[in-house]
């Protein structure tokens, strides 16, 4: 069995008061309307025991002190690139404009230039908003020669305005910055530190939201390391994004037909050319929340989400993936339906100890994927399962517990479609239990060798950390509950390790895939229902120790898809 997320501590009065506000009450009633009272109580119970610190407490402890910033200013990196921060401004409220510029001027790494293209002029030179913005920009550019400003004769839209700012850039790296947001004072220092550790082509950081009055930091986004499949479901990279100018120059700038999600399209095109994508696991960017922003009101810019869908579709076309992209119910999330010209033979290997349940697995034949063979093991023994896999004739092997049944008719079609993607070595689906809670949606490993279920026990309608309980994303490890891989890859990697139970055998196989440059994908939009308890063997301390010795170098580096700011033990996705 896998470890759950750990036992949470009870919420204190202060945490309750922080959560019991008008916004959350409104969200609660909306959740009940969409998902029902039963699922709401499942969510409420999960939220009632969050454990860990509040983000406010955590942020106050982790933001750099004046002494730390002074020390950073004295560091002499062997590589000291000029970073060009490009910003398109448009009638920016003066307090926001000042905050934005001042946050750059306060950087502890001082080799930067701020490139601003102001498109505030919209037909009336005497407009007070235009005059005030340009007065401030003039003042700042006179005070600091690192601030470059070009005034546009008309507003050309965010993509073209950004291109005008980009034309001012002379640095080795380009950073994208919105006109009403803020950088932390150590943002560029941490970026350059990462570049000195590894010659990254592009980098991104963690972020949070900042209130309109600039006093309240909330809603942190602690991201995984580069997850290609998650990027195709949600622009999780967003801010702060930095790319080599040599790559940016090859792109031909931002494209106006993607206005609203021009950064999403830009990020896709950058990572397609990048040899290495870096992630700085620190909150270095504050995204402003106010009435007109997407951060404050997702429905305020529906055109942006349509442009996001178009950006994903264009990415697929460029890399040769045949697929259709659709909006999900929550704006900003996307579902991909993969096309398969042919249906290769899939060998379905059913494991478990109930012969009657195995006989009922003929339901596979009634689904939309007809080219199947079904093989049943004598139990949950790894050697028996390996023997069946050796006999299997299919191009794909699909290992499934006897207790599972797919919710969607096209489950196998979609999972096999994911395996068509270059360098994807395995794919799994989301498993929900009889109480409408998540039983399996990916596995996180700890540095001591423990295996923990991601988002375990949340409601089946809940989105989980980084929306990953609902969308496609990458994990280091998948369980064997409903697990598909290529037959030839399975044979090349030596099948499942017979010295492990299924839980660690699956983990061992997934880490072998990783060592061979293959990714594991959780297709959380492909849902499977558990009709009973799922057994994958009993894990003992001896087996855990054996797994640790086998993979200790990988384990010590930490799970790349589990943010390093989260707790190292106990419950997942909490702050220590």
Coordinates of C-alpha atoms in Angstrom, one line a residue:
X1 CA 0.0 0.0 0.0
X2 CA 1.0 3.6 -0.4
X3 CA 1.2 6.1 2.3
X4 CA -1.6 8.7 2.4
X5 CA -0.8 12.4 2.6
X6 CA -0.3 12.2 6.4
X7 CA -2.4 13.2 9.3
X8 CA -3.2 16.9 9.5
X9 CA -3.5 19.1 12.6
X10 CA -6.6 20.9 13.6
X11 CA -7.1 24.4 12.3
X12 CA -6.7 27.2 14.9
X13 CA -9.0 30.1 15.5
X14 CA -6.8 32.5 13.5
X15 CA -6.8 30.2 10.5
X16 CA -10.6 29.8 10.7
X17 CA -11.1 33.6 10.7
X18 CA -8.8 34.0 7.7
X19 CA -10.9 31.5 5.7
X20 CA -14.4 32.6 6.8
X21 CA -14.8 35.6 4.6
X22 CA -17.4 36.8 2.1
X23 CA -15.4 35.5 -0.9
X24 CA -15.1 32.0 0.4
X25 CA -18.7 31.8 1.6
X26 CA -19.8 32.8 -2.0
X27 CA -17.5 30.1 -3.4
X28 CA -19.0 27.6 -1.0
X29 CA -22.6 28.2 -2.2
X30 CA -21.4 28.0 -5.8
X31 CA -19.7 24.7 -5.1
X32 CA -22.9 23.3 -3.6
X33 CA -24.9 24.4 -6.6
X34 CA -22.5 22.7 -9.0
X35 CA -21.5 19.6 -7.1
X36 CA -24.1 18.9 -4.4
X37 CA -24.1 19.0 -0.5
X38 CA -22.4 15.6 -0.1
X39 CA -19.3 16.6 -2.1
X40 CA -19.2 20.0 -0.4
X41 CA -18.9 18.3 3.0
X42 CA -16.1 16.1 1.7
X43 CA -14.3 19.3 0.6
X44 CA -15.1 21.1 3.9
X45 CA -13.7 18.3 6.0
X46 CA -10.5 18.3 3.9
X47 CA -10.1 22.1 4.3
X48 CA -10.9 22.0 8.0
X49 CA -7.6 20.3 8.8
X50 CA -5.0 22.0 6.6
X51 CA -2.0 21.7 9.0
X52 CA 1.1 23.7 8.4
X53 CA 1.5 27.5 8.4
X54 CA -0.7 30.0 6.7
X55 CA 0.9 31.6 3.6
X56 CA 1.1 34.9 5.4
X57 CA 3.2 33.4 8.2
X58 CA 5.4 31.5 5.7
X59 CA 6.0 34.5 3.4
X60 CA 7.1 36.7 6.3
X61 CA 9.6 34.1 7.3
X62 CA 10.9 33.5 3.8
X63 CA 11.1 37.0 2.3
X64 CA 14.7 38.2 2.2
X65 CA 16.0 40.5 4.9
X66 CA 17.9 43.7 4.3
X67 CA 21.1 42.0 5.4
X68 CA 20.5 39.2 2.9
X69 CA 19.9 41.6 0.1
X70 CA 23.1 43.5 1.0
X71 CA 25.0 40.2 0.8
X72 CA 23.5 39.4 -2.5
X73 CA 24.6 42.8 -3.9
X74 CA 28.2 41.9 -3.0
X75 CA 28.2 38.5 -4.8
X76 CA 30.2 38.4 -8.0
X77 CA 28.9 35.6 -10.3
X78 CA 31.2 34.1 -12.9
X79 CA 28.4 34.7 -15.4
X80 CA 26.7 38.1 -15.1
X81 CA 24.2 38.5 -17.9
X82 CA 22.4 41.7 -18.6
X83 CA 18.7 41.0 -18.1
X84 CA 16.2 43.0 -20.2
X85 CA 12.8 43.2 -18.5
X86 CA 10.2 44.1 -21.1
X87 CA 6.9 45.8 -20.1
X88 CA 4.0 47.1 -22.3
X89 CA 2.2 49.8 -20.4
X90 CA -1.3 51.1 -21.1
X91 CA -2.9 53.8 -18.9
X92 CA -1.5 52.1 -15.9
X93 CA -2.8 53.5 -12.6
X94 CA 0.1 55.5 -11.2
X95 CA 0.4 53.6 -7.8
X96 CA 0.7 50.4 -9.8
X97 CA 3.2 51.9 -12.2
X98 CA 5.4 53.1 -9.4
X99 CA 5.3 49.8 -7.6
X100 CA 6.2 48.0 -10.8
X101 CA 9.2 50.2 -11.6
X102 CA 10.4 50.5 -8.0
X103 CA 10.4 46.7 -7.6
X104 CA 12.9 46.5 -10.5
X105 CA 15.0 49.4 -9.2
X106 CA 15.3 47.6 -5.8
X107 CA 16.8 44.4 -7.3
X108 CA 19.8 43.1 -5.4
X109 CA 21.3 42.0 -8.8
X110 CA 21.8 45.3 -10.5
X111 CA 22.8 44.4 -14.1
X112 CA 19.4 44.9 -15.7
X113 CA 17.5 47.2 -18.0
X114 CA 13.8 48.0 -18.0
X115 CA 12.4 48.3 -21.5
X116 CA 9.0 50.0 -21.5
X117 CA 6.7 50.6 -24.5
X118 CA 3.8 52.9 -23.5
X119 CA 0.7 52.5 -25.6
X120 CA -1.4 54.8 -23.4
X121 CA -2.2 57.2 -26.2
X122 CA -5.6 56.3 -27.6
X123 CA -6.5 59.3 -29.8
X124 CA -6.3 62.1 -27.2
X125 CA -3.0 63.6 -26.2
X126 CA -4.7 65.7 -23.5
X127 CA -6.1 62.7 -21.7
X128 CA -5.2 63.0 -18.1
X129 CA -4.3 59.3 -17.7
X130 CA -1.9 59.5 -20.7
X131 CA -0.2 62.7 -19.4
X132 CA 0.3 61.3 -15.9
X133 CA 1.7 58.0 -17.1
X134 CA 4.1 59.7 -19.4
X135 CA 5.2 62.2 -16.8
X136 CA 6.1 59.3 -14.4
X137 CA 7.9 57.4 -17.1
X138 CA 9.9 60.5 -18.1
X139 CA 10.9 61.1 -14.5
X140 CA 12.0 57.5 -14.0
X141 CA 14.0 57.4 -17.2
X142 CA 15.8 60.6 -16.3
X143 CA 16.7 59.3 -12.9
X144 CA 17.9 55.9 -14.0
X145 CA 19.5 55.4 -17.4
X146 CA 18.8 51.6 -17.2
X147 CA 15.1 52.5 -17.8
X148 CA 14.3 52.8 -21.5
X149 CA 11.0 54.1 -22.7
X150 CA 9.4 54.4 -26.1
X151 CA 6.1 56.2 -26.6
X152 CA 3.8 54.7 -29.2
X153 CA 1.6 56.9 -31.3
X154 CA -1.3 54.5 -30.8
X155 CA -2.2 51.4 -28.8
X156 CA -1.3 48.5 -31.0
X157 CA -2.6 45.7 -28.6
X158 CA -0.6 43.9 -26.0
X159 CA 1.4 41.7 -28.4
X160 CA 2.6 44.5 -30.7
X161 CA 3.2 46.8 -27.7
X162 CA 5.4 44.1 -26.2
X163 CA 7.3 43.8 -29.4
X164 CA 8.0 47.5 -29.3
X165 CA 9.4 47.1 -25.8
X166 CA 11.4 44.0 -26.9
X167 CA 13.0 46.1 -29.7
X168 CA 14.7 48.2 -26.9
X169 CA 16.3 45.1 -25.3
X170 CA 20.0 44.5 -25.5
X171 CA 20.5 41.9 -22.7
X172 CA 21.4 38.3 -22.9
X173 CA 18.2 37.3 -21.3
X174 CA 14.6 38.6 -21.7
X175 CA 12.2 38.7 -18.8
X176 CA 8.4 39.2 -19.2
X177 CA 6.8 41.6 -16.8
X178 CA 3.2 43.0 -16.6
X179 CA 2.7 46.7 -16.0
X180 CA 0.8 46.3 -12.8
X181 CA 2.7 43.5 -11.1
X182 CA 5.8 43.4 -8.9
X183 CA 9.1 41.5 -8.6
X184 CA 10.5 40.5 -5.2
X185 CA 13.9 42.3 -4.6
X186 CA 15.8 39.1 -5.0
X187 CA 14.1 37.9 -8.2
X188 CA 17.0 38.7 -10.6
X189 CA 19.6 37.5 -8.2
X190 CA 17.9 34.1 -7.9
X191 CA 17.5 33.9 -11.7
X192 CA 21.2 34.6 -12.3
X193 CA 22.2 32.2 -9.5
X194 CA 20.3 29.4 -11.4
X195 CA 21.9 30.4 -14.7
X196 CA 25.3 30.1 -13.0
X197 CA 24.4 26.6 -11.8
X198 CA 23.3 25.5 -15.2
X199 CA 23.2 27.1 -18.6
X200 CA 19.4 27.2 -18.8
X201 CA 17.7 28.4 -22.0
X202 CA 14.5 29.5 -20.3
X203 CA 13.5 29.7 -16.6
X204 CA 10.4 30.4 -14.6
X205 CA 9.7 31.0 -10.9
X206 CA 6.9 30.5 -8.4
X207 CA 4.5 33.4 -7.8
X208 CA 1.7 34.6 -5.7
X209 CA -1.1 37.3 -5.8
X210 CA -0.9 40.7 -4.4
X211 CA -3.9 42.8 -3.3
X212 CA -4.9 46.0 -5.0
X213 CA -3.5 48.0 -2.1
X214 CA -0.1 46.2 -2.3
X215 CA -0.3 45.1 1.3
X216 CA -1.6 41.5 1.2
X217 CA 0.2 38.5 -0.4
X218 CA -2.0 35.5 -0.9
X219 CA -2.8 32.5 -3.2
X220 CA 0.8 31.2 -3.8
X221 CA 1.5 29.1 -6.8
X222 CA 4.1 26.5 -5.9
X223 CA 4.9 24.9 -9.2
X224 CA 6.5 21.6 -10.3
X225 CA 9.6 21.5 -12.4
X226 CA 9.0 21.7 -16.1
X227 CA 6.0 19.6 -16.9
X228 CA 5.3 19.5 -20.7
X229 CA 1.9 17.8 -20.3
X230 CA 0.7 20.2 -17.6
X231 CA 1.7 23.2 -19.8
X232 CA -0.7 21.8 -22.4
X233 CA -3.5 21.9 -19.9
X234 CA -2.9 25.2 -18.1
X235 CA -0.4 28.0 -18.4
X236 CA 1.1 27.1 -15.1
X237 CA 4.5 28.8 -16.0
X238 CA 3.1 32.3 -16.5
X239 CA 5.3 34.5 -14.2
X240 CA 8.2 35.1 -13.9
X241 CA 9.4 33.9 -17.3
X242 CA 12.9 34.5 -18.5
X243 CA 14.4 33.3 -21.8
X244 CA 17.7 33.7 -23.7
X245 CA 17.6 36.5 -26.2
X246 CA 19.1 34.2 -28.8
X247 CA 16.0 32.1 -28.6
X248 CA 13.7 35.1 -28.5
X249 CA 15.3 36.5 -31.6
X250 CA 14.4 33.3 -33.5
X251 CA 10.7 33.6 -32.7
X252 CA 9.9 36.8 -34.5
X253 CA 8.4 38.4 -31.4
X254 CA 4.9 38.1 -30.0
X255 CA 1.9 37.4 -32.3
X256 CA -1.1 39.7 -32.2
X257 CA -3.5 36.9 -33.1
X258 CA -2.9 35.5 -29.7
X259 CA -3.6 38.7 -27.8
X260 CA -4.7 37.9 -24.2
X261 CA -2.6 34.7 -24.2
X262 CA 0.3 36.0 -26.2
X263 CA 2.6 35.0 -23.4
X264 CA 1.3 31.4 -23.4
X265 CA 2.0 31.2 -27.2
X266 CA 5.4 32.8 -26.6
X267 CA 6.3 30.3 -23.8
X268 CA 5.3 27.3 -26.0
X269 CA 7.6 28.5 -28.8
X270 CA 10.4 29.2 -26.4
X271 CA 10.4 25.8 -24.7
X272 CA 10.1 24.1 -28.1
X273 CA 13.6 25.5 -28.9
X274 CA 15.0 25.2 -25.4
X275 CA 17.5 22.4 -24.6
X276 CA 16.9 22.9 -20.8
X277 CA 14.0 24.5 -19.0
X278 CA 14.8 25.7 -15.5
X279 CA 12.5 26.3 -12.5
X280 CA 13.5 28.5 -9.6
X281 CA 11.4 27.2 -6.7
X282 CA 11.0 30.5 -5.0
X283 CA 8.1 33.0 -4.9
X284 CA 9.7 35.9 -6.9
X285 CA 6.7 37.5 -8.6
X286 CA 3.6 39.2 -7.3
X287 CA 0.6 39.1 -9.7
X288 CA -1.7 42.0 -9.0
X289 CA -5.4 41.3 -8.2
X290 CA -7.8 44.0 -9.1
X291 CA -11.2 44.3 -10.7
X292 CA -10.1 44.4 -14.3
X293 CA -7.4 41.8 -14.1
X294 CA -7.6 38.1 -15.0
X295 CA -6.2 37.4 -11.5
X296 CA -9.2 39.3 -10.0
X297 CA -12.0 38.2 -12.4
X298 CA -11.4 35.3 -14.7
X299 CA -14.4 36.0 -16.8
X300 CA -13.3 39.6 -17.6
X301 CA -11.2 38.5 -20.6
X302 CA -12.8 35.5 -22.2
X303 CA -11.0 36.2 -25.4
X304 CA -7.7 35.5 -23.5
X305 CA -8.9 31.9 -22.8
X306 CA -9.9 31.4 -26.5
X307 CA -6.4 32.6 -27.4
X308 CA -4.9 30.1 -24.9
X309 CA -6.8 27.2 -26.6
X310 CA -5.4 28.4 -29.9
X311 CA -1.9 28.6 -28.5
X312 CA -2.0 24.9 -27.4
X313 CA -3.5 23.8 -30.7
X314 CA -0.7 25.6 -32.6
X315 CA 1.9 24.0 -30.4
X316 CA 0.5 20.5 -31.2
X317 CA 0.6 21.3 -34.9
X318 CA 4.2 22.5 -34.8
X319 CA 5.4 19.3 -32.9
X320 CA 3.3 16.9 -35.0
X321 CA 0.7 15.8 -32.4
X322 CA -2.7 15.2 -33.8
X323 CA -5.2 16.4 -31.2
X324 CA -8.2 18.6 -30.5
X325 CA -8.1 21.1 -27.6
X326 CA -11.3 21.9 -25.6
X327 CA -12.1 24.4 -22.8
X328 CA -12.8 22.8 -19.4
X329 CA -15.5 24.0 -17.1
X330 CA -13.0 26.1 -15.2
X331 CA -11.6 28.8 -17.4
X332 CA -7.9 28.6 -18.2
X333 CA -7.9 24.8 -18.0
X334 CA -7.9 22.8 -21.2
X335 CA -8.6 19.2 -22.2
X336 CA -6.8 17.4 -25.1
X337 CA -8.4 14.7 -27.1
X338 CA -5.7 12.8 -29.0
X339 CA -6.4 11.3 -32.4
X340 CA -5.3 7.8 -33.3
X341 CA -5.2 6.9 -37.0
X342 CA -4.9 3.2 -36.1
X343 CA -5.7 1.2 -33.1
X344 CA -2.7 -0.9 -32.1
X345 CA -3.3 -4.0 -30.2
X346 CA -3.5 -3.4 -26.4
X347 CA -2.9 -6.2 -24.1
X348 CA -5.0 -5.7 -21.0
X349 CA -3.4 -7.5 -18.0
X350 CA -5.9 -7.8 -15.2
X351 CA -4.5 -8.5 -11.8
X352 CA -6.2 -9.4 -8.5
X353 CA -7.4 -12.3 -6.5
X354 CA -11.1 -12.5 -7.4
X355 CA -11.8 -14.7 -10.4
X356 CA -15.4 -13.6 -10.7
X357 CA -14.4 -10.0 -11.0
X358 CA -11.8 -10.9 -13.7
X359 CA -14.5 -12.6 -15.7
X360 CA -16.5 -9.4 -15.7
X361 CA -13.6 -7.6 -17.2
X362 CA -15.1 -8.5 -20.6
X363 CA -16.7 -5.0 -20.3
X364 CA -13.4 -3.8 -22.0
X365 CA -14.7 -5.3 -25.2
X366 CA -17.8 -3.1 -25.1
X367 CA -15.8 0.1 -25.1
X368 CA -14.8 2.1 -28.2
X369 CA -11.4 0.4 -28.4
X370 CA -11.9 -3.0 -30.0
X371 CA -8.4 -4.2 -30.7
X372 CA -7.7 -5.8 -27.4
X373 CA -6.6 -9.0 -25.8
X374 CA -7.4 -9.7 -22.1
X375 CA -5.0 -11.7 -19.9
X376 CA -5.7 -12.4 -16.2
X377 CA -3.1 -13.0 -13.5
X378 CA -3.4 -15.6 -10.7
X379 CA -3.0 -12.9 -8.1
X380 CA -0.9 -9.8 -7.4
X381 CA 2.4 -11.5 -7.8
X382 CA 5.0 -9.5 -9.8
X383 CA 6.5 -12.6 -11.4
X384 CA 3.1 -13.8 -12.6
X385 CA 2.3 -10.4 -14.1
X386 CA 5.7 -10.3 -15.8
X387 CA 5.0 -13.7 -17.3
X388 CA 1.7 -12.5 -18.7
X389 CA 3.4 -9.4 -20.1
X390 CA 6.0 -11.6 -21.9
X391 CA 3.2 -13.6 -23.5
X392 CA 1.2 -10.5 -24.5
X393 CA 1.1 -9.7 -28.2
X394 CA 0.0 -6.1 -28.0
X395 CA 2.1 -3.0 -28.8
X396 CA 0.8 -1.5 -25.5
X397 CA 0.5 -3.1 -22.1
X398 CA -2.3 -2.0 -19.9
X399 CA -2.1 -3.2 -16.3
X400 CA -5.4 -2.8 -14.4
X401 CA -6.8 -3.8 -11.0
X402 CA -9.7 -6.2 -11.1
X403 CA -11.7 -3.6 -9.1
X404 CA -11.6 -0.8 -11.7
X405 CA -14.0 0.2 -14.4
X406 CA -13.6 3.2 -16.6
X407 CA -16.2 6.1 -16.5
X408 CA -15.5 7.3 -20.1
X409 CA -16.1 5.1 -23.1
X410 CA -12.9 6.4 -24.7
X411 CA -10.6 5.8 -21.7
X412 CA -8.2 3.4 -23.5
X413 CA -8.3 5.5 -26.7
X414 CA -7.2 8.6 -24.7
X415 CA -4.5 6.8 -22.7
X416 CA -3.1 5.2 -25.8
X417 CA -3.1 8.6 -27.5
X418 CA -0.9 10.0 -24.7
X419 CA 1.6 7.2 -25.3
X420 CA 2.0 8.5 -28.9
X421 CA 3.7 11.6 -27.6
X422 CA 7.5 11.6 -28.0
X423 CA 9.3 10.6 -24.8
X424 CA 6.2 9.6 -22.9
X425 CA 6.9 6.2 -21.4
X426 CA 3.8 5.5 -19.3
X427 CA 0.4 6.9 -18.7
X428 CA -2.2 6.4 -15.9
X429 CA -5.7 7.5 -15.2
X430 CA -7.4 9.0 -12.1
X431 CA -9.1 6.6 -9.7
X432 CA -12.0 7.6 -7.6
X433 CA -13.6 5.6 -4.8
X434 CA -17.2 4.8 -3.8
X435 CA -17.4 7.8 -1.5
X436 CA -16.6 10.3 -4.3
X437 CA -13.1 10.8 -3.2
X438 CA -9.8 10.5 -5.0
X439 CA -7.9 7.3 -4.4
X440 CA -5.2 7.7 -7.0
X441 CA -4.0 10.6 -9.1
X442 CA -0.3 10.2 -9.1
X443 CA 2.5 9.4 -6.6
X444 CA 5.0 11.7 -4.8
X445 CA 8.3 10.2 -3.5
X446 CA 10.0 11.4 -0.4
X447 CA 13.8 11.6 0.0
X448 CA 13.7 8.6 2.5
X449 CA 12.0 6.4 -0.1
X450 CA 8.4 6.8 1.1
X451 CA 5.7 6.8 -1.6
X452 CA 2.8 9.1 -1.0
X453 CA -0.5 9.4 -2.9
X454 CA -0.9 12.9 -4.4
X455 CA -4.2 14.7 -3.5
X456 CA -5.4 11.5 -1.8
X457 CA -8.9 11.8 -0.2
X458 CA -10.0 15.0 -1.8
X459 CA -13.4 15.1 -3.5
X460 CA -13.7 13.8 -7.0
X461 CA -14.9 17.3 -8.2
X462 CA -12.0 19.1 -6.5
X463 CA -9.0 20.3 -8.5
X464 CA -6.2 19.6 -6.1
X465 CA -2.8 21.2 -6.1
X466 CA -2.0 23.1 -9.3
X467 CA -5.3 21.7 -10.8
X468 CA -3.5 18.4 -11.2
X469 CA -6.4 16.3 -9.9
X470 CA -8.4 17.3 -12.9
X471 CA -6.0 17.8 -15.8
X472 CA -3.1 16.1 -17.6
X473 CA 0.3 16.5 -15.9
X474 CA 3.6 14.7 -15.2
X475 CA 4.6 12.7 -12.1
X476 CA 7.8 11.0 -11.3
X477 CA 5.8 7.9 -10.3
X478 CA 2.5 6.3 -11.2
X479 CA 0.8 3.5 -9.4
X480 CA -0.2 0.3 -11.2
X481 CA -3.9 0.7 -10.7
X482 CA -4.5 1.5 -14.3
X483 CA -1.1 1.8 -16.0
X484 CA -0.2 1.7 -19.7
X485 CA 3.2 1.5 -21.2
X486 CA 4.9 0.4 -24.5
X487 CA 5.6 -3.3 -24.7
X488 CA 9.0 -2.8 -26.3
X489 CA 10.0 -0.3 -23.6
X490 CA 8.8 -2.7 -20.9
X491 CA 11.0 -5.4 -22.3
X492 CA 14.0 -3.1 -22.8
X493 CA 13.9 -2.0 -19.1
X494 CA 13.8 -5.6 -17.8
X495 CA 10.1 -5.6 -16.8
X496 CA 9.0 -5.1 -13.2
X497 CA 11.5 -5.9 -10.5
X498 CA 10.5 -9.2 -9.1
X499 CA 12.0 -8.4 -5.7
X500 CA 9.4 -5.7 -5.1
X501 CA 5.6 -5.7 -4.4
X502 CA 3.5 -4.0 -7.1
X503 CA 3.8 -0.6 -5.4
X504 CA 7.5 -0.4 -5.4
X505 CA 7.8 -2.4 -8.7
X506 CA 5.8 0.3 -10.4
X507 CA 7.9 3.1 -8.7
X508 CA 11.1 1.3 -9.7
X509 CA 9.9 1.0 -13.3
X510 CA 8.8 4.7 -13.5
X511 CA 12.2 5.8 -12.2
X512 CA 13.9 3.7 -14.8
X513 CA 11.8 5.4 -17.5
X514 CA 13.0 8.7 -16.0
X515 CA 16.6 7.7 -16.3
X516 CA 16.1 6.9 -19.9
X517 CA 14.6 10.3 -20.7
X518 CA 11.0 9.2 -20.6
X519 CA 8.1 11.0 -18.9
X520 CA 5.2 9.6 -16.9
X521 CA 1.8 11.2 -17.5
X522 CA -1.2 11.3 -15.3
X523 CA -4.3 11.7 -17.5
X524 CA -6.6 12.9 -14.7
X525 CA -9.4 13.7 -17.0
X526 CA -9.6 9.9 -17.7
X527 CA -11.5 8.7 -14.7
X528 CA -11.8 5.1 -13.3
X529 CA -14.1 4.0 -10.6
X530 CA -13.0 1.6 -7.8
X531 CA -15.6 -1.1 -7.1
X532 CA -13.8 -2.4 -4.1
X533 CA -10.5 -2.2 -2.2
X534 CA -7.4 -2.1 -4.3
X535 CA -4.5 -4.2 -3.2
X536 CA -1.0 -3.8 -4.5
X537 CA 0.9 -5.9 -1.9
X538 CA 2.1 -5.1 1.6
X539 CA 5.1 -2.8 2.0
X540 CA 7.5 -3.6 4.8
X541 CA 10.5 -1.7 6.1
X542 CA 12.9 -4.1 4.5
X543 CA 11.4 -3.5 1.0
X544 CA 11.4 0.3 1.5
X545 CA 15.1 0.1 2.5
X546 CA 15.9 -1.9 -0.6
X547 CA 14.1 0.6 -2.8
X548 CA 16.0 3.4 -1.1
X549 CA 19.4 1.8 -1.6
X550 CA 18.5 1.2 -5.3
X551 CA 17.5 4.8 -6.0
X552 CA 19.1 6.9 -3.2
X553 CA 20.9 9.3 -5.5
X554 CA 17.6 10.1 -7.3
X555 CA 15.6 10.3 -4.1
X556 CA 18.1 12.6 -2.5
X557 CA 17.5 15.2 -5.2
X558 CA 13.8 15.3 -4.4
X559 CA 10.8 14.7 -6.5
X560 CA 11.0 17.2 -9.4
X561 CA 7.2 17.4 -9.6
X562 CA 6.7 18.2 -5.9
X563 CA 7.6 21.8 -5.1
X564 CA 10.5 22.0 -2.6
X565 CA 8.8 24.7 -0.5
X566 CA 6.2 22.1 0.6
X567 CA 6.6 20.0 3.7
X568 CA 9.3 17.3 3.6
X569 CA 7.3 14.9 5.7
X570 CA 3.7 14.4 6.9
X571 CA 0.9 15.8 4.8
X572 CA 1.6 16.8 1.2
X573 CA 1.1 20.3 -0.2
X574 CA 1.3 22.2 3.2
X575 CA 3.8 24.8 4.3
X576 CA 6.2 24.1 7.2

